[in-house]
Amino acid sequence: MKTLIIIKEKDYAWLRPIFTGIHPLLVPICNKPFIEFLIDFAILAGSDALRILSDGPLSDVEEYCDNGSRWGIAISYGSIKSSDETLLIMEKNHRYCAGERVLLMNGFVFIEYDKQHNYTALFAELPDGEILGCNKGSLSLRGTPGERPKVAGALPLSLVELDSLEVYYRLSMEILSFGESPYVIPGYSNEAYCHIGRNVVISKSAEIRKPVIIGNNVQIMADSIIGPLAVIGSNVIIDKASTVTDSIVLEKTYIGEQLEVQNRIAAGNILIEPESGISIAMDDPHLLTGIKKSGSAEILFQSVVHRLFALFLITVLLIPFLLLSPILKFQRKWKKSTGSYYINDAGKTLALTTTSINRQSLPGSIAAALSLDRFGLLFNVLSGQLAIIGSTPIAAKTDNSVPLLEMGSWYKAGVFSYAEAEEWPANGDERAIVERYFAVHGNPLLDIAMTIKAFFNLIHEIHTP
Amino acid sequence: MIIKENVCNNITTINLWGTLDATTAPTLRNFKSAAAPADPVVINMSDVDFLDSSGLGALVGLTREKREQGGEVTLACMNNKVRKVFEITQVYRLFDIYDDVEAATINAEKKQTRL
């Protein structure tokens, strides 16, 4: 059997303002992209090939699903016109559909199924035609069936029209409520009602109340309460003494200290009430309330500690630098470039000379592992222009417009970045989240520990293929 | 770029071979079809191994010209490379795209009969 997924732009237009930049087929439902539920069902139904057809762009979906080898099913893609009827779509995919039965998933609908059920046998018995239908879509079989015995009993299937945020929220909560989930849910699950992803840090005093689903790279800080009925997306930080119940926290969201999120969908800086669809965009992009500027004595102490540690690193790295840099310069594997970078939140700029090392040779590999490309920047720490660890320096714009969203009050350019220390992606929103976190929780001694961590992470990075 | 044309039941099938880029696009643009102006055309793209913006421009130009004359152009058998160009440029919105020449021809025939 083969499967055709037909999805039209008009069916998912409502999703666009909420999940900006995410293709509707990749919108996470309980931390699993929607398309994966459809792929799982196609496999359960006995399909060995699947084609996704849309009148809109599919490049993001194609990038995510590729040829389907991850699921062991051949995935292909095609384009249709928004006016095309199902029959014409079948004709347009005549070669794909020829000779085999075709399962048609039409519309932006969620198929409620049970992974324990044998759908392959069930569909083999079903005659051609519509299996299930609703206003927004249908599930049907086309092709030449072998036999047509009558199917006894109700079908262990149903369709949910994904046409509003309320339905999306209700569906997520429903999936969460299953002890033994009928779907394959990402994350480890040693006990019922609980799925936890990779690289999740949960403070000892935090409380997890089932049912709950937690994504990858999540930090749950002290005294926070997660659940019951909480979906926490990937790359989320729940700060101290916050409570998340009956809610969905979408990925890359920061829930600040002492916040109570109940019956809401939190997406970046937007809090949405699912029933009414009313949303509030927070002034602070990550729900972070009031980053307090350190006092002058604290700043002085931090600056002294940073300078001392920079001096220590200069002393340690001086000999490797003197030995390796001439060799690499001679081999033309040591390239310098100068650019203007913002160094603080006031938008002050500084011309920094950055070095890139070609790591193809042994000296290059050693130099990169020892972070010798940052050696010159350590002198900027001595002069107080850079921090030893802080934000990734942002290149200054030629039109002098400061990228305000990226440069909040926490911004202080550093030789190493907190993102490197925490092995978070060193660009974009994810980097900003971790930098904001340390702006609130950082202190000079923690900075030294984080610098050492970043230093060793870079060594590890170089030696990992 | 090799262009071959078959006419059957007033349906013209144009088979393209090779690369459709800046150097070969004029060949397609200047191609004079033996078909009547209002007759539908199916372009078999299965052997087009490369397509760039000039090639795409030639295809769009051909289609526009055909539509002005009351005809229609249907594309068939796009390989993955070509499909990606259509995807990036969103030109797929302009064409009826089939995965099979025969099905495209039958459908063009049906449309013509209806007219």
Coordinates of C-alpha atoms in Angstrom, one line a residue:
Chain A
M1 CA 0.0 0.0 0.0
K2 CA 1.0 3.6 -0.6
T3 CA -0.1 6.8 1.2
L4 CA -0.9 10.2 -0.2
I5 CA -1.0 13.1 2.3
I6 CA -2.9 16.1 0.8
I7 CA -2.7 19.4 2.6
K8 CA -3.8 22.8 1.4
E9 CA -2.7 26.2 2.6
K10 CA -6.2 27.3 3.4
D11 CA -6.7 24.5 5.9
Y12 CA -3.8 25.6 8.1
A13 CA -3.9 29.4 7.6
W14 CA -5.0 29.8 11.2
L15 CA -1.8 28.4 12.5
R16 CA 0.5 30.8 10.7
P17 CA 0.3 33.8 13.2
I18 CA 1.0 31.5 16.2
F19 CA 3.7 29.3 14.9
T20 CA 5.6 31.8 12.8
G21 CA 8.4 30.3 10.8
I22 CA 7.3 26.7 11.4
H23 CA 5.6 24.7 8.6
P24 CA 2.2 23.5 9.9
L25 CA 3.2 19.9 9.3
L26 CA 6.1 20.4 11.6
V27 CA 4.1 22.0 14.5
P28 CA 4.8 20.0 17.6
I29 CA 2.0 18.1 19.2
C30 CA 3.3 16.8 22.5
N31 CA 6.9 17.6 21.3
K32 CA 6.4 15.5 18.2
P33 CA 6.0 17.2 14.8
F34 CA 2.5 16.7 13.4
I35 CA 3.9 15.0 10.2
E36 CA 5.4 12.2 12.3
F37 CA 2.0 11.2 13.6
L38 CA 0.9 10.9 10.0
I39 CA 4.0 8.9 9.0
D40 CA 3.6 6.6 12.0
F41 CA 0.0 5.9 11.0
A42 CA 0.9 5.3 7.3
I43 CA 3.4 2.7 8.5
L44 CA 0.9 1.1 10.8
A45 CA -1.5 0.9 7.9
G46 CA 1.1 -1.1 5.9
S47 CA 2.4 1.6 3.6
D48 CA 5.9 1.3 2.2
A49 CA 5.7 4.7 0.4
L50 CA 4.3 8.0 1.2
R51 CA 3.9 11.2 -0.9
I52 CA 3.2 14.6 0.6
L53 CA 1.3 16.9 -1.7
S54 CA 0.6 20.6 -1.0
D55 CA -0.3 23.8 -2.8
G56 CA 2.2 25.6 -0.6
P57 CA 5.9 25.3 0.0
L58 CA 7.2 21.9 1.3
S59 CA 10.9 22.6 1.5
D60 CA 11.0 22.7 5.3
V61 CA 9.1 19.4 5.5
E62 CA 11.4 17.9 2.9
E63 CA 14.4 19.1 4.9
Y64 CA 13.0 17.4 8.0
C65 CA 11.7 14.2 6.6
D66 CA 14.2 13.8 3.7
N67 CA 13.6 10.5 1.8
G68 CA 12.0 8.9 4.9
S69 CA 14.8 6.5 5.5
R70 CA 14.6 7.4 9.2
W71 CA 11.3 5.7 9.4
G72 CA 11.9 3.0 6.8
I73 CA 9.4 4.4 4.4
A74 CA 10.0 6.1 1.0
I75 CA 8.9 9.7 1.2
S76 CA 8.4 11.8 -1.9
Y77 CA 6.9 15.2 -2.5
G78 CA 4.8 16.9 -5.0
S79 CA 2.9 20.1 -5.8
I80 CA -0.7 20.6 -6.5
K81 CA -2.9 23.6 -7.3
S82 CA -5.3 24.9 -4.6
S83 CA -8.2 24.3 -6.9
D84 CA -7.4 20.6 -7.5
E85 CA -10.0 18.1 -6.5
T86 CA -9.0 14.7 -5.1
L87 CA -9.7 12.9 -8.3
L88 CA -7.5 15.2 -10.3
I89 CA -4.7 14.9 -7.6
M90 CA -4.9 11.1 -8.1
E91 CA -4.5 11.6 -11.8
K92 CA -1.6 13.9 -11.4
N93 CA 0.1 11.2 -9.3
H94 CA -1.0 8.4 -11.6
R95 CA 2.4 6.7 -11.8
Y96 CA 2.8 6.7 -8.0
C97 CA -0.8 5.4 -7.4
A98 CA -0.8 2.8 -10.2
G99 CA -1.0 -0.8 -9.3
E100 CA -1.4 -0.5 -5.5
R101 CA -4.0 0.5 -3.0
V102 CA -3.6 4.1 -1.9
L103 CA -4.5 5.5 1.5
L104 CA -5.5 9.1 1.2
M105 CA -5.1 11.4 4.1
N106 CA -6.8 14.6 3.0
G107 CA -6.8 17.8 4.9
F108 CA -5.3 19.2 8.1
V109 CA -6.7 16.6 10.4
F110 CA -5.2 14.6 13.2
I111 CA -5.9 10.8 13.1
E112 CA -6.5 9.3 16.5
Y113 CA -5.2 5.7 16.3
D114 CA -3.7 3.1 18.6
K115 CA -0.2 1.8 17.8
Q116 CA -1.2 -1.6 19.3
H117 CA -3.9 -2.1 16.7
N118 CA -3.2 -4.1 13.4
Y119 CA -4.3 -1.5 10.8
T120 CA -2.6 -3.4 8.0
A121 CA -5.0 -6.3 8.4
L122 CA -8.0 -3.9 8.9
F123 CA -7.3 -1.9 5.8
A124 CA -6.8 -5.0 3.7
E125 CA -10.3 -6.0 4.6
L126 CA -11.9 -2.6 4.0
P127 CA -13.4 -1.8 0.6
D128 CA -12.4 1.2 -1.4
G129 CA -13.9 4.5 -0.5
E130 CA -14.1 6.9 2.4
I131 CA -13.2 5.4 5.8
L132 CA -13.7 8.5 7.9
G133 CA -14.7 12.0 7.0
C134 CA -15.2 15.4 8.6
N135 CA -15.6 19.0 7.5
K136 CA -11.9 19.6 7.2
G137 CA -10.7 16.4 5.8
S138 CA -11.0 12.7 5.2
L139 CA -9.3 9.3 5.3
S140 CA -10.1 7.1 2.4
L141 CA -8.9 4.1 0.4
R142 CA -8.5 4.1 -3.4
G143 CA -7.3 1.2 -5.6
T144 CA -8.1 -2.4 -6.3
P145 CA -8.8 -4.3 -3.1
G146 CA -8.5 -8.1 -3.1
E147 CA -11.4 -9.2 -1.0
R148 CA -14.2 -7.2 0.4
P149 CA -15.5 -8.9 3.6
K150 CA -17.6 -6.8 5.9
V151 CA -15.8 -5.2 8.7
A152 CA -17.5 -5.9 12.0
G153 CA -17.6 -3.4 14.8
A154 CA -16.6 0.2 15.0
L155 CA -13.3 1.4 13.6
P156 CA -10.5 2.0 16.1
L157 CA -9.9 5.3 14.5
S158 CA -11.2 8.8 14.5
L159 CA -10.4 12.2 13.0
V160 CA -9.8 15.5 14.8
E161 CA -10.2 18.6 12.8
L162 CA -7.2 20.8 13.6
D163 CA -8.8 24.1 13.0
S164 CA -8.2 26.2 16.1
L165 CA -5.8 26.7 18.9
E166 CA -8.4 25.3 21.3
V167 CA -8.4 22.0 19.5
Y168 CA -4.6 21.9 19.4
Y169 CA -4.5 22.5 23.1
R170 CA -7.2 19.9 23.9
L171 CA -5.6 17.3 21.7
S172 CA -2.2 17.8 23.4
M173 CA -3.8 17.5 26.8
E174 CA -5.7 14.4 25.7
I175 CA -2.5 12.7 24.4
L176 CA -0.8 13.6 27.7
S177 CA -3.6 11.9 29.7
F178 CA -3.0 8.5 28.2
G179 CA -1.0 6.3 30.7
E180 CA 0.2 4.0 28.0
S181 CA 0.2 6.3 25.0
P182 CA -1.4 5.0 21.8
Y183 CA 1.2 7.1 20.0
V184 CA 4.9 6.9 19.9
I185 CA 6.0 9.9 22.0
P186 CA 9.5 11.2 22.0
G187 CA 11.6 10.9 25.2
Y188 CA 12.4 8.3 27.8
S189 CA 9.4 6.8 29.6
N190 CA 10.1 4.5 32.5
E191 CA 6.8 5.0 34.0
A192 CA 3.3 5.8 32.7
Y193 CA 2.3 9.5 32.2
C194 CA 5.9 10.7 32.0
H195 CA 8.1 11.3 29.1
I196 CA 11.5 13.0 29.5
G197 CA 13.8 14.0 26.7
R198 CA 17.6 14.1 26.5
N199 CA 19.8 16.5 28.5
V200 CA 17.2 17.5 30.9
V201 CA 18.4 19.1 34.2
I202 CA 15.9 19.0 37.0
S203 CA 16.8 20.6 40.3
K204 CA 16.5 18.5 43.4
S205 CA 13.8 20.7 44.9
A206 CA 11.8 20.9 41.7
E207 CA 8.6 18.8 41.6
I208 CA 7.4 16.9 38.6
R209 CA 3.7 16.0 38.7
K210 CA 2.4 13.5 36.2
P211 CA 1.2 13.5 33.5
V212 CA 4.0 15.4 31.9
I213 CA 6.1 15.5 28.7
I214 CA 9.5 17.3 28.8
G215 CA 11.6 17.9 25.6
N216 CA 15.3 17.9 25.1
N217 CA 17.8 20.4 26.6
V218 CA 15.4 21.6 29.3
Q219 CA 16.4 23.2 32.6
I220 CA 14.0 23.1 35.5
M221 CA 15.3 25.2 38.4
A222 CA 14.8 24.9 42.1
D223 CA 11.4 24.9 43.7
S224 CA 9.5 24.9 40.4
I225 CA 6.5 22.7 39.9
I226 CA 5.9 21.1 36.5
G227 CA 2.5 19.5 35.9
P228 CA 0.1 17.9 36.2
L229 CA -0.7 18.2 32.5
A230 CA 2.3 20.1 31.2
V231 CA 4.0 19.8 27.9
I232 CA 7.5 21.4 28.0
G233 CA 9.1 21.8 24.6
S234 CA 12.8 21.5 23.8
N235 CA 15.3 24.2 24.8
V236 CA 13.1 25.6 27.6
I237 CA 14.2 27.0 30.9
I238 CA 11.8 27.1 33.8
D239 CA 13.3 29.3 36.4
K240 CA 13.1 29.2 40.2
A241 CA 9.8 28.8 42.0
S242 CA 7.7 28.8 38.8
T243 CA 4.6 26.6 38.3
V244 CA 3.5 25.2 35.0
T245 CA 0.2 23.3 35.0
D246 CA -2.4 22.4 32.3
S247 CA -0.1 24.3 29.9
I248 CA 2.0 23.9 26.8
V249 CA 5.4 25.6 26.8
L250 CA 6.7 25.6 23.3
E251 CA 10.3 25.3 22.5
K252 CA 12.9 28.1 23.0
T253 CA 10.8 29.7 25.8
Y254 CA 12.1 31.1 29.1
I255 CA 9.7 31.1 32.0
G256 CA 11.1 33.5 34.5
E257 CA 11.2 33.3 38.3
Q258 CA 8.1 32.9 40.4
L259 CA 5.7 32.8 37.5
E260 CA 2.5 30.7 37.5
V261 CA 1.5 29.5 34.0
Q262 CA -1.8 27.8 34.2
N263 CA -4.1 26.7 31.3
R264 CA -1.9 28.6 28.8
I265 CA 0.2 28.1 25.8
A266 CA 3.6 29.9 26.1
A267 CA 5.4 30.5 22.9
G268 CA 8.5 32.7 23.2
N269 CA 7.2 36.0 24.5
I270 CA 3.6 35.2 23.8
L271 CA 1.1 33.8 26.3
I272 CA -2.1 32.5 24.8
E273 CA -5.3 31.5 26.4
P274 CA -6.4 28.4 24.3
E275 CA -10.1 28.7 24.8
S276 CA -10.5 32.3 23.7
G277 CA -7.4 32.5 21.6
I278 CA -6.6 35.8 23.4
S279 CA -2.8 36.3 23.5
I280 CA -0.6 38.7 25.3
A281 CA 2.8 39.6 23.9
M282 CA 5.2 40.2 26.8
D283 CA 7.4 43.3 26.6
D284 CA 10.3 41.2 27.8
P285 CA 11.0 38.7 24.9
H286 CA 11.4 35.7 27.3
L287 CA 9.0 36.5 30.1
L288 CA 12.0 37.4 32.1
T289 CA 11.1 40.0 34.7
G290 CA 13.6 42.7 35.6
I291 CA 17.2 41.8 35.0
K292 CA 18.9 43.7 37.8
K293 CA 22.1 45.5 36.9
S294 CA 24.8 44.6 39.3
G295 CA 26.1 47.2 41.8
S296 CA 29.4 49.0 41.1
A297 CA 31.3 47.0 43.7
E298 CA 30.1 43.8 42.2
I299 CA 31.0 45.0 38.7
L300 CA 34.5 45.9 39.9
F301 CA 35.0 42.5 41.6
Q302 CA 33.8 40.8 38.5
S303 CA 36.1 42.8 36.3
V304 CA 39.1 42.0 38.5
V305 CA 38.3 38.3 38.5
H306 CA 38.0 38.3 34.7
R307 CA 41.3 40.2 34.3
L308 CA 43.1 37.8 36.6
F309 CA 41.8 34.8 34.9
A310 CA 42.6 36.3 31.5
L311 CA 46.2 36.8 32.8
F312 CA 46.3 33.2 33.9
L313 CA 45.2 32.0 30.5
I314 CA 47.7 34.3 28.7
T315 CA 50.5 32.8 30.9
V316 CA 49.4 29.2 30.2
L317 CA 48.8 29.7 26.5
L318 CA 51.8 31.9 25.7
I319 CA 54.3 29.2 24.9
P320 CA 51.9 27.1 22.7
F321 CA 51.0 30.4 21.0
L322 CA 54.6 31.4 20.3
L323 CA 55.4 27.9 19.1
L324 CA 52.3 27.2 16.9
S325 CA 51.3 30.5 15.5
P326 CA 54.4 31.0 13.4
I327 CA 54.1 27.5 12.0
L328 CA 50.5 28.0 11.1
K329 CA 51.1 31.5 9.7
F330 CA 53.9 29.9 7.5
Q331 CA 51.4 27.2 6.4
R332 CA 48.8 29.9 5.7
K333 CA 46.5 28.2 8.1
W334 CA 46.3 31.2 10.5
K335 CA 44.0 33.8 9.1
K336 CA 43.2 37.1 10.8
S337 CA 40.4 39.5 10.1
T338 CA 39.3 42.7 11.7
G339 CA 35.8 43.8 12.2
S340 CA 33.7 46.1 14.4
Y341 CA 31.7 44.4 17.2
Y342 CA 29.3 45.7 19.8
I343 CA 30.9 45.2 23.2
N344 CA 28.1 46.2 25.6
D345 CA 24.4 46.9 25.7
A346 CA 24.9 50.6 25.2
G347 CA 25.9 49.8 21.6
K348 CA 29.5 50.7 22.1
T349 CA 31.6 49.2 19.3
L350 CA 35.2 48.0 19.2
A351 CA 37.4 46.8 16.4
L352 CA 38.3 43.2 17.2
T353 CA 40.9 41.1 15.4
T354 CA 39.5 37.6 15.1
T355 CA 41.5 34.6 14.0
S356 CA 40.5 31.5 12.2
I357 CA 42.6 28.4 12.2
N358 CA 42.5 25.7 9.6
R359 CA 42.2 22.5 11.6
Q360 CA 43.3 20.2 8.8
S361 CA 46.8 19.7 10.1
L362 CA 48.1 18.6 13.5
P363 CA 49.4 22.0 14.6
G364 CA 46.1 23.5 13.5
S365 CA 44.1 21.0 15.4
I366 CA 46.2 21.5 18.6
A367 CA 46.0 25.3 18.2
A368 CA 42.2 25.2 17.8
A369 CA 41.8 22.8 20.7
L370 CA 43.8 25.2 22.9
S371 CA 41.6 28.1 21.7
L372 CA 44.6 29.9 20.4
D373 CA 42.3 31.8 18.0
R374 CA 41.1 33.6 21.1
F375 CA 44.5 34.4 22.5
G376 CA 44.6 38.0 21.1
L377 CA 41.2 38.7 22.6
L378 CA 42.4 37.9 26.1
F379 CA 44.4 41.2 26.0
N380 CA 41.0 43.0 25.5
V381 CA 39.9 41.5 28.8
L382 CA 43.0 42.9 30.5
S383 CA 42.0 46.3 29.2
G384 CA 38.4 45.8 30.4
Q385 CA 36.9 46.0 26.9
L386 CA 35.7 42.4 26.8
A387 CA 34.6 39.9 29.5
I388 CA 36.4 36.6 29.8
I389 CA 32.9 34.9 29.3
G390 CA 29.7 36.6 28.2
S391 CA 27.7 37.0 25.0
T392 CA 28.9 36.0 21.6
P393 CA 30.1 39.3 20.1
I394 CA 27.6 40.7 17.7
A395 CA 29.0 42.3 14.5
A396 CA 28.2 46.0 14.4
K397 CA 25.9 47.1 11.6
T398 CA 27.2 49.5 9.1
D399 CA 24.0 51.7 9.4
N400 CA 24.6 52.0 13.2
S401 CA 21.3 50.4 14.0
V402 CA 21.7 48.3 17.1
P403 CA 19.9 44.9 17.0
L404 CA 17.8 45.6 20.0
L405 CA 16.2 42.2 20.2
E406 CA 19.6 40.5 20.4
M407 CA 21.2 43.1 22.7
G408 CA 19.3 43.3 25.9
S409 CA 20.7 44.7 29.2
W410 CA 22.5 41.4 29.7
Y411 CA 24.7 41.8 26.7
K412 CA 28.4 42.0 27.4
A413 CA 30.7 40.6 24.7
G414 CA 33.1 37.9 25.9
V415 CA 36.1 35.9 24.7
F416 CA 34.1 32.8 25.4
S417 CA 30.3 32.6 25.4
Y418 CA 27.9 31.0 27.8
A419 CA 26.4 29.2 24.9
E420 CA 29.7 27.5 24.2
A421 CA 30.0 26.5 27.9
E422 CA 26.5 25.0 27.9
E423 CA 27.0 23.5 24.4
W424 CA 23.9 25.3 23.2
P425 CA 23.8 26.4 19.6
A426 CA 26.0 29.4 19.4
N427 CA 23.6 31.5 17.3
G428 CA 20.0 32.7 17.3
D429 CA 17.3 32.6 20.0
E430 CA 18.7 29.6 21.8
R431 CA 22.0 31.4 22.4
A432 CA 20.1 34.4 23.7
I433 CA 18.1 32.2 26.2
V434 CA 21.2 30.8 27.8
E435 CA 22.9 34.2 27.9
R436 CA 19.9 35.8 29.6
Y437 CA 19.9 33.0 32.1
F438 CA 23.5 33.7 33.2
A439 CA 22.8 37.4 33.2
V440 CA 20.4 36.7 36.1
H441 CA 22.2 33.9 37.8
G442 CA 25.9 34.6 37.0
N443 CA 28.6 35.6 39.4
P444 CA 32.4 36.1 39.0
L445 CA 33.3 32.7 40.3
L446 CA 30.6 31.0 38.3
D447 CA 32.1 32.8 35.3
I448 CA 35.5 31.2 35.9
A449 CA 33.9 27.8 36.1
M450 CA 31.9 28.5 32.9
T451 CA 35.1 29.7 31.1
I452 CA 36.8 26.4 32.0
K453 CA 33.8 24.5 30.8
A454 CA 33.7 26.4 27.5
F455 CA 37.5 25.9 27.1
F456 CA 37.1 22.1 27.6
N457 CA 34.0 22.0 25.4
L458 CA 36.0 23.5 22.6
I459 CA 38.7 20.8 23.0
H460 CA 36.0 18.2 23.0
E461 CA 34.4 19.7 19.9
I462 CA 37.6 19.7 18.0
H463 CA 38.2 16.0 18.7
T464 CA 34.7 14.9 18.0
P465 CA 34.1 14.0 14.3
Chain B
M1 CA 19.2 20.6 -25.2
I2 CA 17.4 18.3 -27.5
I3 CA 13.7 19.0 -28.2
K4 CA 11.5 16.5 -29.8
E5 CA 7.8 16.8 -30.6
N6 CA 5.0 14.3 -31.0
V7 CA 1.5 15.1 -32.0
C8 CA -1.2 12.7 -31.2
N9 CA -5.0 13.4 -31.2
N10 CA -4.3 17.1 -31.2
I11 CA -2.2 16.8 -28.1
T12 CA 1.4 17.8 -28.5
T13 CA 4.1 16.2 -26.3
I14 CA 7.4 18.0 -26.2
N15 CA 10.2 15.9 -24.9
L16 CA 13.2 17.8 -23.5
W17 CA 16.6 16.2 -23.1
G18 CA 19.6 17.7 -21.3
T19 CA 20.2 21.0 -19.6
L20 CA 17.8 23.9 -19.6
D21 CA 19.9 26.9 -18.6
A22 CA 21.0 30.3 -20.0
T23 CA 22.7 28.8 -23.0
T24 CA 19.9 26.5 -24.0
A25 CA 16.8 28.5 -22.9
P26 CA 16.7 30.5 -26.2
T27 CA 16.4 27.1 -28.1
L28 CA 13.2 26.4 -26.2
R29 CA 12.0 30.0 -26.4
N30 CA 12.5 30.0 -30.2
F31 CA 11.1 26.6 -30.7
K32 CA 8.3 26.6 -33.2
S33 CA 5.7 23.9 -32.5
A34 CA 3.9 22.2 -35.3
A35 CA 0.8 22.1 -33.2
A36 CA -2.1 24.5 -33.6
P37 CA -1.8 27.4 -31.2
A38 CA -4.9 26.5 -29.1
D39 CA -3.9 22.8 -28.8
P40 CA -2.7 21.7 -25.4
V41 CA 0.9 20.9 -24.9
V42 CA 2.5 18.4 -22.5
I43 CA 6.1 18.9 -21.7
N44 CA 8.0 15.7 -20.7
M45 CA 10.7 16.8 -18.2
S46 CA 12.0 13.4 -17.3
D47 CA 15.3 13.9 -19.1
V48 CA 16.0 17.4 -18.0
D49 CA 19.0 17.0 -15.8
F50 CA 19.4 20.7 -14.9
L51 CA 17.2 23.7 -14.8
D52 CA 18.1 27.3 -13.8
S53 CA 16.2 30.6 -13.7
S54 CA 16.7 31.2 -17.5
G55 CA 15.3 27.8 -18.2
L56 CA 12.4 28.4 -15.9
G57 CA 11.8 31.7 -17.6
A58 CA 11.7 30.0 -21.0
L59 CA 9.1 27.5 -19.6
V60 CA 7.0 30.3 -18.1
G61 CA 7.3 32.3 -21.4
L62 CA 6.2 29.3 -23.4
T63 CA 3.2 28.8 -21.1
R64 CA 2.2 32.4 -21.1
E65 CA 2.3 32.5 -24.9
K66 CA 0.3 29.3 -25.1
R67 CA -2.4 30.6 -22.7
E68 CA -2.7 33.8 -24.7
Q69 CA -3.5 31.7 -27.7
G70 CA -6.1 29.7 -25.8
G71 CA -3.9 26.6 -25.2
E72 CA -2.6 25.1 -22.0
V73 CA 0.8 23.7 -21.0
T74 CA 1.1 20.7 -18.6
L75 CA 4.4 19.5 -17.2
A76 CA 5.1 15.8 -16.6
C77 CA 7.7 13.6 -15.0
M78 CA 9.8 16.1 -13.1
N79 CA 12.8 14.7 -11.4
N80 CA 13.8 15.7 -7.9
K81 CA 16.4 18.3 -9.0
V82 CA 13.9 20.1 -11.2
R83 CA 11.1 19.9 -8.7
K84 CA 13.3 21.6 -6.1
V85 CA 13.8 24.6 -8.5
F86 CA 10.0 24.8 -8.8
E87 CA 9.6 24.5 -5.1
I88 CA 12.1 27.3 -4.3
T89 CA 10.7 29.7 -6.8
Q90 CA 7.1 28.6 -6.1
V91 CA 6.5 28.4 -9.8
Y92 CA 4.6 25.2 -9.2
R93 CA 1.6 27.4 -8.6
L94 CA 1.4 28.2 -12.3
F95 CA 1.5 24.7 -13.7
D96 CA -0.4 21.5 -13.6
I97 CA 2.3 19.0 -12.8
Y98 CA 1.8 15.2 -13.4
D99 CA 4.1 12.4 -12.6
D100 CA 3.2 10.5 -15.7
V101 CA 3.2 11.7 -19.4
E102 CA 0.4 9.4 -20.3
A103 CA -1.9 10.6 -17.5
A104 CA -1.0 14.2 -18.5
T105 CA -1.9 13.5 -22.1
I106 CA -5.2 11.8 -21.2
N107 CA -6.2 14.7 -19.0
A108 CA -5.3 17.3 -21.6
E109 CA -7.4 15.3 -24.1
K110 CA -10.3 15.2 -21.6
K111 CA -10.1 19.0 -21.1
Q112 CA -10.0 19.6 -24.8
T113 CA -13.1 17.4 -25.3
R114 CA -14.9 19.3 -22.6
L115 CA -14.2 22.6 -24.5

